[in-house]
Amino acid sequence: MPKTSFTLRPEFAEVDRARVAIERILASTCPGNILGDASIEFLIASTEAMNNAVEHSGAKEIEVELETSANIAVSLTIITFGERFDPTANVAQMPEFESNDTDDLPEGGFGLAIISQMVDAVEYSYTEGKNHLTLRKKLIQSDKGGNDA
Amino acid sequence: MLDVTVGMDGDVVVLDVAGTIIASTVEELKGQIDKLVDKNFTRIMMDLSKVSFMDSSGLGSCVATHKLLSEKGGMLVCVRPSEAVTKIFRITRADQRIAVVPTRIDGLRLIQEKMKK
């Protein structure tokens, strides 16, 4: 699978730069260069994961590796040097909008739950002092007749 | 990058938002909203048709705006979201509390109906 690597400073503007690049790469694998449903979901999850790395990792730089397989599957690995931090350790709960009290409506904490719902797998490992978080998604959902086909 | 154009339709503020509502741009949107609220403009329709992407920070800013305007007796309606933006509203179920509708006419009607009560 072709691999593209980025190194980001821990700034949200850098995440946006990476997001645009990832979007271009995904689009190049899609028919008519237009992102399908699954690609959009992967892009959303990737952005949330990179945002989390900026906000919580404490790393001075964030490595991102994107692997694509011709509109069939894609993975993104975020690598940060530092203390072990496993975001998959607990089940991510989506903050709820059910409260009748408007003041109680959540304004944050959505990231991990969005990630887990938008990709097929989230994997974590810690080796040689580095956190590796990998998101995987099939772009063609044969059971559902996905838009990317 | 985020660009916000402010207009009026009757007594409803129409914000034409273009670009991306993300962690690095939310403060700009918040600033515009705060200025409007300070001037007692609390009925706001945000046209998101030119917003190509929104992350959870952007969603958080929509929720914060909804809360602020509700507190002041006003209302936020988001109209014409793109597919990516719609996904964020749907997957978080934020669209159960924040009005998200397909057209500007729907948005204006909704504000008029809700604000009559």
PDB file of C-alpha atoms in Angstrom:
ATOM      1  CA  MET A   1       0.000   0.000   0.000  1.00  0.00           C
ATOM      2  CA  PRO A   2       1.365   3.424  -0.883  1.00  0.00           C
ATOM      3  CA  LYS A   3       2.407   5.310   2.228  1.00  0.00           C
ATOM      4  CA  THR A   4       2.549   9.060   2.811  1.00  0.00           C
ATOM      5  CA  SER A   5       4.149  10.535   5.913  1.00  0.00           C
ATOM      6  CA  PHE A   6       3.775  13.951   7.531  1.00  0.00           C
ATOM      7  CA  THR A   7       5.416  15.517  10.525  1.00  0.00           C
ATOM      8  CA  LEU A   8       3.284  18.087  12.329  1.00  0.00           C
ATOM      9  CA  ARG A   9       4.084  20.639  14.954  1.00  0.00           C
ATOM     10  CA  PRO A  10       1.567  20.284  17.796  1.00  0.00           C
ATOM     11  CA  GLU A  11      -0.686  23.079  16.483  1.00  0.00           C
ATOM     12  CA  PHE A  12      -4.265  22.901  15.228  1.00  0.00           C
ATOM     13  CA  ALA A  13      -3.340  24.800  12.074  1.00  0.00           C
ATOM     14  CA  GLU A  14      -0.932  21.970  11.293  1.00  0.00           C
ATOM     15  CA  VAL A  15      -3.771  19.472  11.672  1.00  0.00           C
ATOM     16  CA  ASP A  16      -5.709  21.413   9.073  1.00  0.00           C
ATOM     17  CA  ARG A  17      -2.744  21.328   6.715  1.00  0.00           C
ATOM     18  CA  ALA A  18      -2.539  17.549   7.146  1.00  0.00           C
ATOM     19  CA  ARG A  19      -6.299  17.159   6.737  1.00  0.00           C
ATOM     20  CA  VAL A  20      -6.205  18.926   3.379  1.00  0.00           C
ATOM     21  CA  ALA A  21      -3.362  16.692   2.230  1.00  0.00           C
ATOM     22  CA  ILE A  22      -5.156  13.540   3.397  1.00  0.00           C
ATOM     23  CA  GLU A  23      -8.333  14.674   1.668  1.00  0.00           C
ATOM     24  CA  ARG A  24      -6.441  15.134  -1.609  1.00  0.00           C
ATOM     25  CA  ILE A  25      -4.889  11.685  -1.354  1.00  0.00           C
ATOM     26  CA  LEU A  26      -8.219  10.045  -0.549  1.00  0.00           C
ATOM     27  CA  ALA A  27      -9.933  11.910  -3.381  1.00  0.00           C
ATOM     28  CA  SER A  28      -7.298  10.709  -5.839  1.00  0.00           C
ATOM     29  CA  THR A  29      -8.307   7.124  -5.058  1.00  0.00           C
ATOM     30  CA  CYS A  30     -12.029   7.790  -5.494  1.00  0.00           C
ATOM     31  CA  PRO A  31     -14.034   7.726  -8.722  1.00  0.00           C
ATOM     32  CA  GLY A  32     -14.195  11.211 -10.212  1.00  0.00           C
ATOM     33  CA  ASN A  33     -11.847  12.401  -7.429  1.00  0.00           C
ATOM     34  CA  ILE A  34     -14.878  12.951  -5.221  1.00  0.00           C
ATOM     35  CA  LEU A  35     -14.815  11.669  -1.662  1.00  0.00           C
ATOM     36  CA  GLY A  36     -17.344   8.952  -0.998  1.00  0.00           C
ATOM     37  CA  ASP A  37     -19.197   8.408   2.253  1.00  0.00           C
ATOM     38  CA  ALA A  38     -16.563   6.137   3.803  1.00  0.00           C
ATOM     39  CA  SER A  39     -13.726   8.480   2.853  1.00  0.00           C
ATOM     40  CA  ILE A  40     -15.496  11.422   4.477  1.00  0.00           C
ATOM     41  CA  GLU A  41     -15.950   9.398   7.664  1.00  0.00           C
ATOM     42  CA  PHE A  42     -12.290   8.429   7.673  1.00  0.00           C
ATOM     43  CA  LEU A  43     -11.258  12.039   7.154  1.00  0.00           C
ATOM     44  CA  ILE A  44     -13.409  13.124  10.098  1.00  0.00           C
ATOM     45  CA  ALA A  45     -11.909  10.429  12.343  1.00  0.00           C
ATOM     46  CA  SER A  46      -8.374  11.276  11.225  1.00  0.00           C
ATOM     47  CA  THR A  47      -8.879  14.931  12.014  1.00  0.00           C
ATOM     48  CA  GLU A  48     -10.239  14.173  15.469  1.00  0.00           C
ATOM     49  CA  ALA A  49      -7.318  11.840  16.200  1.00  0.00           C
ATOM     50  CA  MET A  50      -4.762  14.434  15.105  1.00  0.00           C
ATOM     51  CA  ASN A  51      -6.543  17.110  17.152  1.00  0.00           C
ATOM     52  CA  ASN A  52      -6.348  14.832  20.184  1.00  0.00           C
ATOM     53  CA  ALA A  53      -2.631  14.345  19.658  1.00  0.00           C
ATOM     54  CA  VAL A  54      -2.122  18.115  19.533  1.00  0.00           C
ATOM     55  CA  GLU A  55      -4.215  18.708  22.612  1.00  0.00           C
ATOM     56  CA  HIS A  56      -3.206  15.809  24.855  1.00  0.00           C
ATOM     57  CA  SER A  57       0.038  14.175  23.788  1.00  0.00           C
ATOM     58  CA  GLY A  58       2.475  16.806  24.997  1.00  0.00           C
ATOM     59  CA  ALA A  59       4.684  15.781  22.080  1.00  0.00           C
ATOM     60  CA  LYS A  60       6.924  18.318  20.360  1.00  0.00           C
ATOM     61  CA  GLU A  61       6.143  16.753  17.039  1.00  0.00           C
ATOM     62  CA  ILE A  62       3.523  14.395  15.712  1.00  0.00           C
ATOM     63  CA  GLU A  63       4.227  11.876  12.991  1.00  0.00           C
ATOM     64  CA  VAL A  64       1.361  10.819  10.760  1.00  0.00           C
ATOM     65  CA  GLU A  65       1.481   7.921   8.302  1.00  0.00           C
ATOM     66  CA  LEU A  66      -1.290   7.379   5.776  1.00  0.00           C
ATOM     67  CA  GLU A  67      -1.543   4.137   3.817  1.00  0.00           C
ATOM     68  CA  THR A  68      -4.043   3.727   1.025  1.00  0.00           C
ATOM     69  CA  SER A  69      -4.967   0.779  -1.082  1.00  0.00           C
ATOM     70  CA  ALA A  70      -6.612   1.948  -4.273  1.00  0.00           C
ATOM     71  CA  ASN A  71     -10.036   2.897  -2.897  1.00  0.00           C
ATOM     72  CA  ILE A  72     -10.295  -0.383  -0.995  1.00  0.00           C
ATOM     73  CA  ALA A  73      -8.870   0.336   2.447  1.00  0.00           C
ATOM     74  CA  VAL A  74      -7.024   3.052   4.266  1.00  0.00           C
ATOM     75  CA  SER A  75      -5.142   3.430   7.534  1.00  0.00           C
ATOM     76  CA  LEU A  76      -3.739   6.351   9.445  1.00  0.00           C
ATOM     77  CA  THR A  77      -1.151   5.980  12.174  1.00  0.00           C
ATOM     78  CA  ILE A  78      -0.353   8.807  14.570  1.00  0.00           C
ATOM     79  CA  ILE A  79       2.960   8.458  16.361  1.00  0.00           C
ATOM     80  CA  THR A  80       3.976  10.574  19.325  1.00  0.00           C
ATOM     81  CA  PHE A  81       7.005  10.312  21.553  1.00  0.00           C
ATOM     82  CA  GLY A  82       6.267  10.465  25.261  1.00  0.00           C
ATOM     83  CA  GLU A  83       4.539   8.848  28.201  1.00  0.00           C
ATOM     84  CA  ARG A  84       2.304   5.927  27.430  1.00  0.00           C
ATOM     85  CA  PHE A  85      -1.228   7.104  26.716  1.00  0.00           C
ATOM     86  CA  ASP A  86      -3.791   4.615  25.424  1.00  0.00           C
ATOM     87  CA  PRO A  87      -6.991   6.346  24.282  1.00  0.00           C
ATOM     88  CA  THR A  88      -8.535   2.930  23.579  1.00  0.00           C
ATOM     89  CA  ALA A  89      -8.202   1.800  27.193  1.00  0.00           C
ATOM     90  CA  ASN A  90     -11.779   2.776  27.994  1.00  0.00           C
ATOM     91  CA  VAL A  91     -14.868   2.548  25.838  1.00  0.00           C
ATOM     92  CA  ALA A  92     -15.496   5.970  24.359  1.00  0.00           C
ATOM     93  CA  GLN A  93     -18.938   7.267  25.277  1.00  0.00           C
ATOM     94  CA  MET A  94     -20.600   9.894  23.143  1.00  0.00           C
ATOM     95  CA  PRO A  95     -21.679  12.855  25.269  1.00  0.00           C
ATOM     96  CA  GLU A  96     -25.458  13.040  25.287  1.00  0.00           C
ATOM     97  CA  PHE A  97     -27.880  15.657  24.077  1.00  0.00           C
ATOM     98  CA  GLU A  98     -30.825  14.253  25.970  1.00  0.00           C
ATOM     99  CA  SER A  99     -30.929  16.655  28.865  1.00  0.00           C
ATOM    100  CA  ASN A 100     -33.909  19.001  28.909  1.00  0.00           C
ATOM    101  CA  ASP A 101     -31.692  21.612  30.508  1.00  0.00           C
ATOM    102  CA  THR A 102     -29.920  23.543  27.767  1.00  0.00           C
ATOM    103  CA  ASP A 103     -27.119  24.416  30.178  1.00  0.00           C
ATOM    104  CA  ASP A 104     -26.257  20.705  30.414  1.00  0.00           C
ATOM    105  CA  LEU A 105     -25.685  20.208  26.692  1.00  0.00           C
ATOM    106  CA  PRO A 106     -22.125  19.065  26.000  1.00  0.00           C
ATOM    107  CA  GLU A 107     -19.675  21.327  24.179  1.00  0.00           C
ATOM    108  CA  GLY A 108     -16.799  18.869  24.012  1.00  0.00           C
ATOM    109  CA  GLY A 109     -15.554  15.382  24.671  1.00  0.00           C
ATOM    110  CA  PHE A 110     -16.846  14.043  21.363  1.00  0.00           C
ATOM    111  CA  GLY A 111     -13.536  13.164  19.735  1.00  0.00           C
ATOM    112  CA  LEU A 112     -12.884   9.569  20.800  1.00  0.00           C
ATOM    113  CA  ALA A 113     -16.486   8.501  20.342  1.00  0.00           C
ATOM    114  CA  ILE A 114     -16.593  10.073  16.877  1.00  0.00           C
ATOM    115  CA  ILE A 115     -13.395   8.244  15.965  1.00  0.00           C
ATOM    116  CA  SER A 116     -14.653   4.855  17.140  1.00  0.00           C
ATOM    117  CA  GLN A 117     -17.905   5.226  15.223  1.00  0.00           C
ATOM    118  CA  MET A 118     -16.359   6.464  11.991  1.00  0.00           C
ATOM    119  CA  VAL A 119     -13.697   3.771  11.448  1.00  0.00           C
ATOM    120  CA  ASP A 120     -13.640  -0.037  11.447  1.00  0.00           C
ATOM    121  CA  ALA A 121     -10.780  -0.426  13.902  1.00  0.00           C
ATOM    122  CA  VAL A 122      -8.715   1.623  16.314  1.00  0.00           C
ATOM    123  CA  GLU A 123      -5.441   0.043  17.443  1.00  0.00           C
ATOM    124  CA  TYR A 124      -2.940   1.204  19.998  1.00  0.00           C
ATOM    125  CA  SER A 125       0.593   0.166  20.830  1.00  0.00           C
ATOM    126  CA  TYR A 126       3.516   1.592  22.733  1.00  0.00           C
ATOM    127  CA  THR A 127       7.021   0.739  21.549  1.00  0.00           C
ATOM    128  CA  GLU A 128      10.438   2.316  22.065  1.00  0.00           C
ATOM    129  CA  GLY A 129       8.953   5.244  23.946  1.00  0.00           C
ATOM    130  CA  LYS A 130       6.383   6.061  21.253  1.00  0.00           C
ATOM    131  CA  ASN A 131       2.615   5.905  21.202  1.00  0.00           C
ATOM    132  CA  HIS A 132       1.164   4.470  17.982  1.00  0.00           C
ATOM    133  CA  LEU A 133      -2.532   4.982  17.289  1.00  0.00           C
ATOM    134  CA  THR A 134      -3.831   3.423  14.066  1.00  0.00           C
ATOM    135  CA  LEU A 135      -7.231   3.981  12.489  1.00  0.00           C
ATOM    136  CA  ARG A 136      -8.365   1.532   9.816  1.00  0.00           C
ATOM    137  CA  LYS A 137     -11.293   1.664   7.476  1.00  0.00           C
ATOM    138  CA  LYS A 138     -12.499  -0.280   4.468  1.00  0.00           C
ATOM    139  CA  LEU A 139     -13.602   2.159   1.817  1.00  0.00           C
ATOM    140  CA  ILE A 140     -15.707  -0.334  -0.054  1.00  0.00           C
ATOM    141  CA  GLN A 141     -18.490  -1.756   2.079  1.00  0.00           C
ATOM    142  CA  SER A 142     -19.605  -4.704  -0.011  1.00  0.00           C
ATOM    143  CA  ASP A 143     -22.450  -5.549   2.344  1.00  0.00           C
ATOM    144  CA  LYS A 144     -23.836  -2.050   2.284  1.00  0.00           C
ATOM    145  CA  GLY A 145     -23.132  -1.183  -1.363  1.00  0.00           C
ATOM    146  CA  GLY A 146     -20.885   1.705  -0.374  1.00  0.00           C
ATOM    147  CA  ASN A 147     -20.686   4.929  -2.367  1.00  0.00           C
ATOM    148  CA  ASP A 148     -16.996   4.444  -2.999  1.00  0.00           C
ATOM    149  CA  ALA A 149     -17.478   1.424  -5.191  1.00  0.00           C
TER     150      ALA A 149
ATOM    151  CA  MET B   1      -9.590  29.403   6.974  1.00  0.00           C
ATOM    152  CA  LEU B   2     -12.949  30.889   7.908  1.00  0.00           C
ATOM    153  CA  ASP B   3     -14.874  33.749   6.393  1.00  0.00           C
ATOM    154  CA  VAL B   4     -18.124  35.045   7.894  1.00  0.00           C
ATOM    155  CA  THR B   5     -20.441  37.459   6.117  1.00  0.00           C
ATOM    156  CA  VAL B   6     -23.200  39.041   8.170  1.00  0.00           C
ATOM    157  CA  GLY B   7     -26.563  39.943   6.674  1.00  0.00           C
ATOM    158  CA  MET B   8     -30.148  40.380   7.793  1.00  0.00           C
ATOM    159  CA  ASP B   9     -33.434  38.860   6.710  1.00  0.00           C
ATOM    160  CA  GLY B  10     -36.079  40.757   8.636  1.00  0.00           C
ATOM    161  CA  ASP B  11     -35.050  40.516  12.256  1.00  0.00           C
ATOM    162  CA  VAL B  12     -32.975  37.375  11.693  1.00  0.00           C
ATOM    163  CA  VAL B  13     -29.211  37.616  11.353  1.00  0.00           C
ATOM    164  CA  VAL B  14     -27.949  35.502   8.480  1.00  0.00           C
ATOM    165  CA  LEU B  15     -24.360  34.384   8.801  1.00  0.00           C
ATOM    166  CA  ASP B  16     -22.874  33.113   5.553  1.00  0.00           C
ATOM    167  CA  VAL B  17     -19.973  31.002   6.750  1.00  0.00           C
ATOM    168  CA  ALA B  18     -17.308  29.834   4.303  1.00  0.00           C
ATOM    169  CA  GLY B  19     -14.297  27.617   4.852  1.00  0.00           C
ATOM    170  CA  THR B  20     -13.821  25.233   7.747  1.00  0.00           C
ATOM    171  CA  ILE B  21     -15.156  25.396  11.301  1.00  0.00           C
ATOM    172  CA  ILE B  22     -12.361  23.620  13.124  1.00  0.00           C
ATOM    173  CA  ALA B  23     -10.159  23.898  16.196  1.00  0.00           C
ATOM    174  CA  SER B  24      -7.966  26.573  14.607  1.00  0.00           C
ATOM    175  CA  THR B  25     -10.869  28.759  13.417  1.00  0.00           C
ATOM    176  CA  VAL B  26     -13.617  28.470  16.048  1.00  0.00           C
ATOM    177  CA  GLU B  27     -12.470  31.523  17.964  1.00  0.00           C
ATOM    178  CA  GLU B  28     -13.129  33.661  14.908  1.00  0.00           C
ATOM    179  CA  LEU B  29     -16.727  32.413  14.674  1.00  0.00           C
ATOM    180  CA  LYS B  30     -17.192  32.846  18.414  1.00  0.00           C
ATOM    181  CA  GLY B  31     -15.976  36.412  18.134  1.00  0.00           C
ATOM    182  CA  GLN B  32     -18.560  37.220  15.468  1.00  0.00           C
ATOM    183  CA  ILE B  33     -21.364  35.623  17.478  1.00  0.00           C
ATOM    184  CA  ASP B  34     -20.343  37.465  20.656  1.00  0.00           C
ATOM    185  CA  LYS B  35     -20.396  40.814  18.828  1.00  0.00           C
ATOM    186  CA  LEU B  36     -23.922  40.100  17.567  1.00  0.00           C
ATOM    187  CA  VAL B  37     -25.206  39.030  20.966  1.00  0.00           C
ATOM    188  CA  ASP B  38     -23.681  42.123  22.567  1.00  0.00           C
ATOM    189  CA  LYS B  39     -25.817  44.165  20.171  1.00  0.00           C
ATOM    190  CA  ASN B  40     -28.906  42.076  21.127  1.00  0.00           C
ATOM    191  CA  PHE B  41     -29.088  40.143  17.874  1.00  0.00           C
ATOM    192  CA  THR B  42     -30.155  36.728  19.167  1.00  0.00           C
ATOM    193  CA  ARG B  43     -31.993  35.158  16.220  1.00  0.00           C
ATOM    194  CA  ILE B  44     -29.257  33.743  14.060  1.00  0.00           C
ATOM    195  CA  MET B  45     -29.372  31.559  10.974  1.00  0.00           C
ATOM    196  CA  MET B  46     -26.002  30.092  10.003  1.00  0.00           C
ATOM    197  CA  ASP B  47     -25.757  29.114   6.353  1.00  0.00           C
ATOM    198  CA  LEU B  48     -23.219  26.292   6.217  1.00  0.00           C
ATOM    199  CA  SER B  49     -23.427  25.544   2.494  1.00  0.00           C
ATOM    200  CA  LYS B  50     -19.894  26.845   1.949  1.00  0.00           C
ATOM    201  CA  VAL B  51     -18.425  25.083   4.979  1.00  0.00           C
ATOM    202  CA  SER B  52     -16.463  22.165   3.592  1.00  0.00           C
ATOM    203  CA  PHE B  53     -15.532  20.641   6.945  1.00  0.00           C
ATOM    204  CA  MET B  54     -16.363  20.909  10.632  1.00  0.00           C
ATOM    205  CA  ASP B  55     -14.692  19.023  13.464  1.00  0.00           C
ATOM    206  CA  SER B  56     -15.895  18.430  17.014  1.00  0.00           C
ATOM    207  CA  SER B  57     -14.515  21.830  18.074  1.00  0.00           C
ATOM    208  CA  GLY B  58     -16.744  23.393  15.460  1.00  0.00           C
ATOM    209  CA  LEU B  59     -19.669  21.375  16.748  1.00  0.00           C
ATOM    210  CA  GLY B  60     -18.848  22.555  20.261  1.00  0.00           C
ATOM    211  CA  SER B  61     -18.996  26.146  19.085  1.00  0.00           C
ATOM    212  CA  CYS B  62     -22.448  25.516  17.555  1.00  0.00           C
ATOM    213  CA  VAL B  63     -23.617  24.049  20.864  1.00  0.00           C
ATOM    214  CA  ALA B  64     -22.176  26.991  22.784  1.00  0.00           C
ATOM    215  CA  THR B  65     -23.938  29.386  20.415  1.00  0.00           C
ATOM    216  CA  HIS B  66     -27.210  27.502  20.802  1.00  0.00           C
ATOM    217  CA  LYS B  67     -26.894  27.724  24.584  1.00  0.00           C
ATOM    218  CA  LEU B  68     -25.992  31.414  24.541  1.00  0.00           C
ATOM    219  CA  LEU B  69     -28.849  32.405  22.236  1.00  0.00           C
ATOM    220  CA  SER B  70     -31.378  30.234  24.098  1.00  0.00           C
ATOM    221  CA  GLU B  71     -30.361  31.880  27.353  1.00  0.00           C
ATOM    222  CA  LYS B  72     -31.078  35.279  25.773  1.00  0.00           C
ATOM    223  CA  GLY B  73     -34.471  34.132  24.487  1.00  0.00           C
ATOM    224  CA  GLY B  74     -33.235  33.714  20.936  1.00  0.00           C
ATOM    225  CA  MET B  75     -32.428  30.843  18.635  1.00  0.00           C
ATOM    226  CA  LEU B  76     -29.792  29.326  16.354  1.00  0.00           C
ATOM    227  CA  VAL B  77     -30.691  27.520  13.149  1.00  0.00           C
ATOM    228  CA  CYS B  78     -28.078  25.886  10.950  1.00  0.00           C
ATOM    229  CA  VAL B  79     -29.019  25.575   7.300  1.00  0.00           C
ATOM    230  CA  ARG B  80     -27.721  23.829   4.184  1.00  0.00           C
ATOM    231  CA  PRO B  81     -24.963  21.765   5.811  1.00  0.00           C
ATOM    232  CA  SER B  82     -22.623  19.798   3.561  1.00  0.00           C
ATOM    233  CA  GLU B  83     -22.394  16.034   3.823  1.00  0.00           C
ATOM    234  CA  ALA B  84     -19.360  16.119   6.092  1.00  0.00           C
ATOM    235  CA  VAL B  85     -20.953  18.689   8.395  1.00  0.00           C
ATOM    236  CA  THR B  86     -24.222  16.742   8.486  1.00  0.00           C
ATOM    237  CA  LYS B  87     -22.318  13.646   9.584  1.00  0.00           C
ATOM    238  CA  ILE B  88     -20.913  15.424  12.636  1.00  0.00           C
ATOM    239  CA  PHE B  89     -24.352  16.674  13.695  1.00  0.00           C
ATOM    240  CA  ARG B  90     -25.929  13.251  13.153  1.00  0.00           C
ATOM    241  CA  ILE B  91     -23.336  10.987  14.697  1.00  0.00           C
ATOM    242  CA  THR B  92     -23.248  13.055  17.884  1.00  0.00           C
ATOM    243  CA  ARG B  93     -27.045  13.524  17.811  1.00  0.00           C
ATOM    244  CA  ALA B  94     -26.512  17.215  18.293  1.00  0.00           C
ATOM    245  CA  ASP B  95     -29.200  17.675  15.642  1.00  0.00           C
ATOM    246  CA  GLN B  96     -31.715  16.508  18.238  1.00  0.00           C
ATOM    247  CA  ARG B  97     -31.214  19.797  20.035  1.00  0.00           C
ATOM    248  CA  ILE B  98     -29.757  22.211  17.488  1.00  0.00           C
ATOM    249  CA  ALA B  99     -32.028  22.951  14.552  1.00  0.00           C
ATOM    250  CA  VAL B 100     -30.403  21.797  11.320  1.00  0.00           C
ATOM    251  CA  VAL B 101     -32.537  22.211   8.189  1.00  0.00           C
ATOM    252  CA  PRO B 102     -31.915  21.912   4.462  1.00  0.00           C
ATOM    253  CA  THR B 103     -32.873  25.377   3.183  1.00  0.00           C
ATOM    254  CA  ARG B 104     -32.862  29.011   4.216  1.00  0.00           C
ATOM    255  CA  ILE B 105     -36.631  29.180   3.836  1.00  0.00           C
ATOM    256  CA  ASP B 106     -36.986  26.269   6.271  1.00  0.00           C
ATOM    257  CA  GLY B 107     -34.643  28.057   8.647  1.00  0.00           C
ATOM    258  CA  LEU B 108     -36.540  31.325   8.576  1.00  0.00           C
ATOM    259  CA  ARG B 109     -39.881  29.559   9.000  1.00  0.00           C
ATOM    260  CA  LEU B 110     -38.566  27.627  11.967  1.00  0.00           C
ATOM    261  CA  ILE B 111     -37.303  30.754  13.696  1.00  0.00           C
ATOM    262  CA  GLN B 112     -40.613  32.520  13.071  1.00  0.00           C
ATOM    263  CA  GLU B 113     -42.602  29.569  14.449  1.00  0.00           C
ATOM    264  CA  LYS B 114     -40.464  29.057  17.524  1.00  0.00           C
ATOM    265  CA  MET B 115     -40.163  32.726  18.358  1.00  0.00           C
ATOM    266  CA  LYS B 116     -43.951  33.184  18.310  1.00  0.00           C
ATOM    267  CA  LYS B 117     -44.244  31.023  21.458  1.00  0.00           C
TER     268      LYS B 117
END
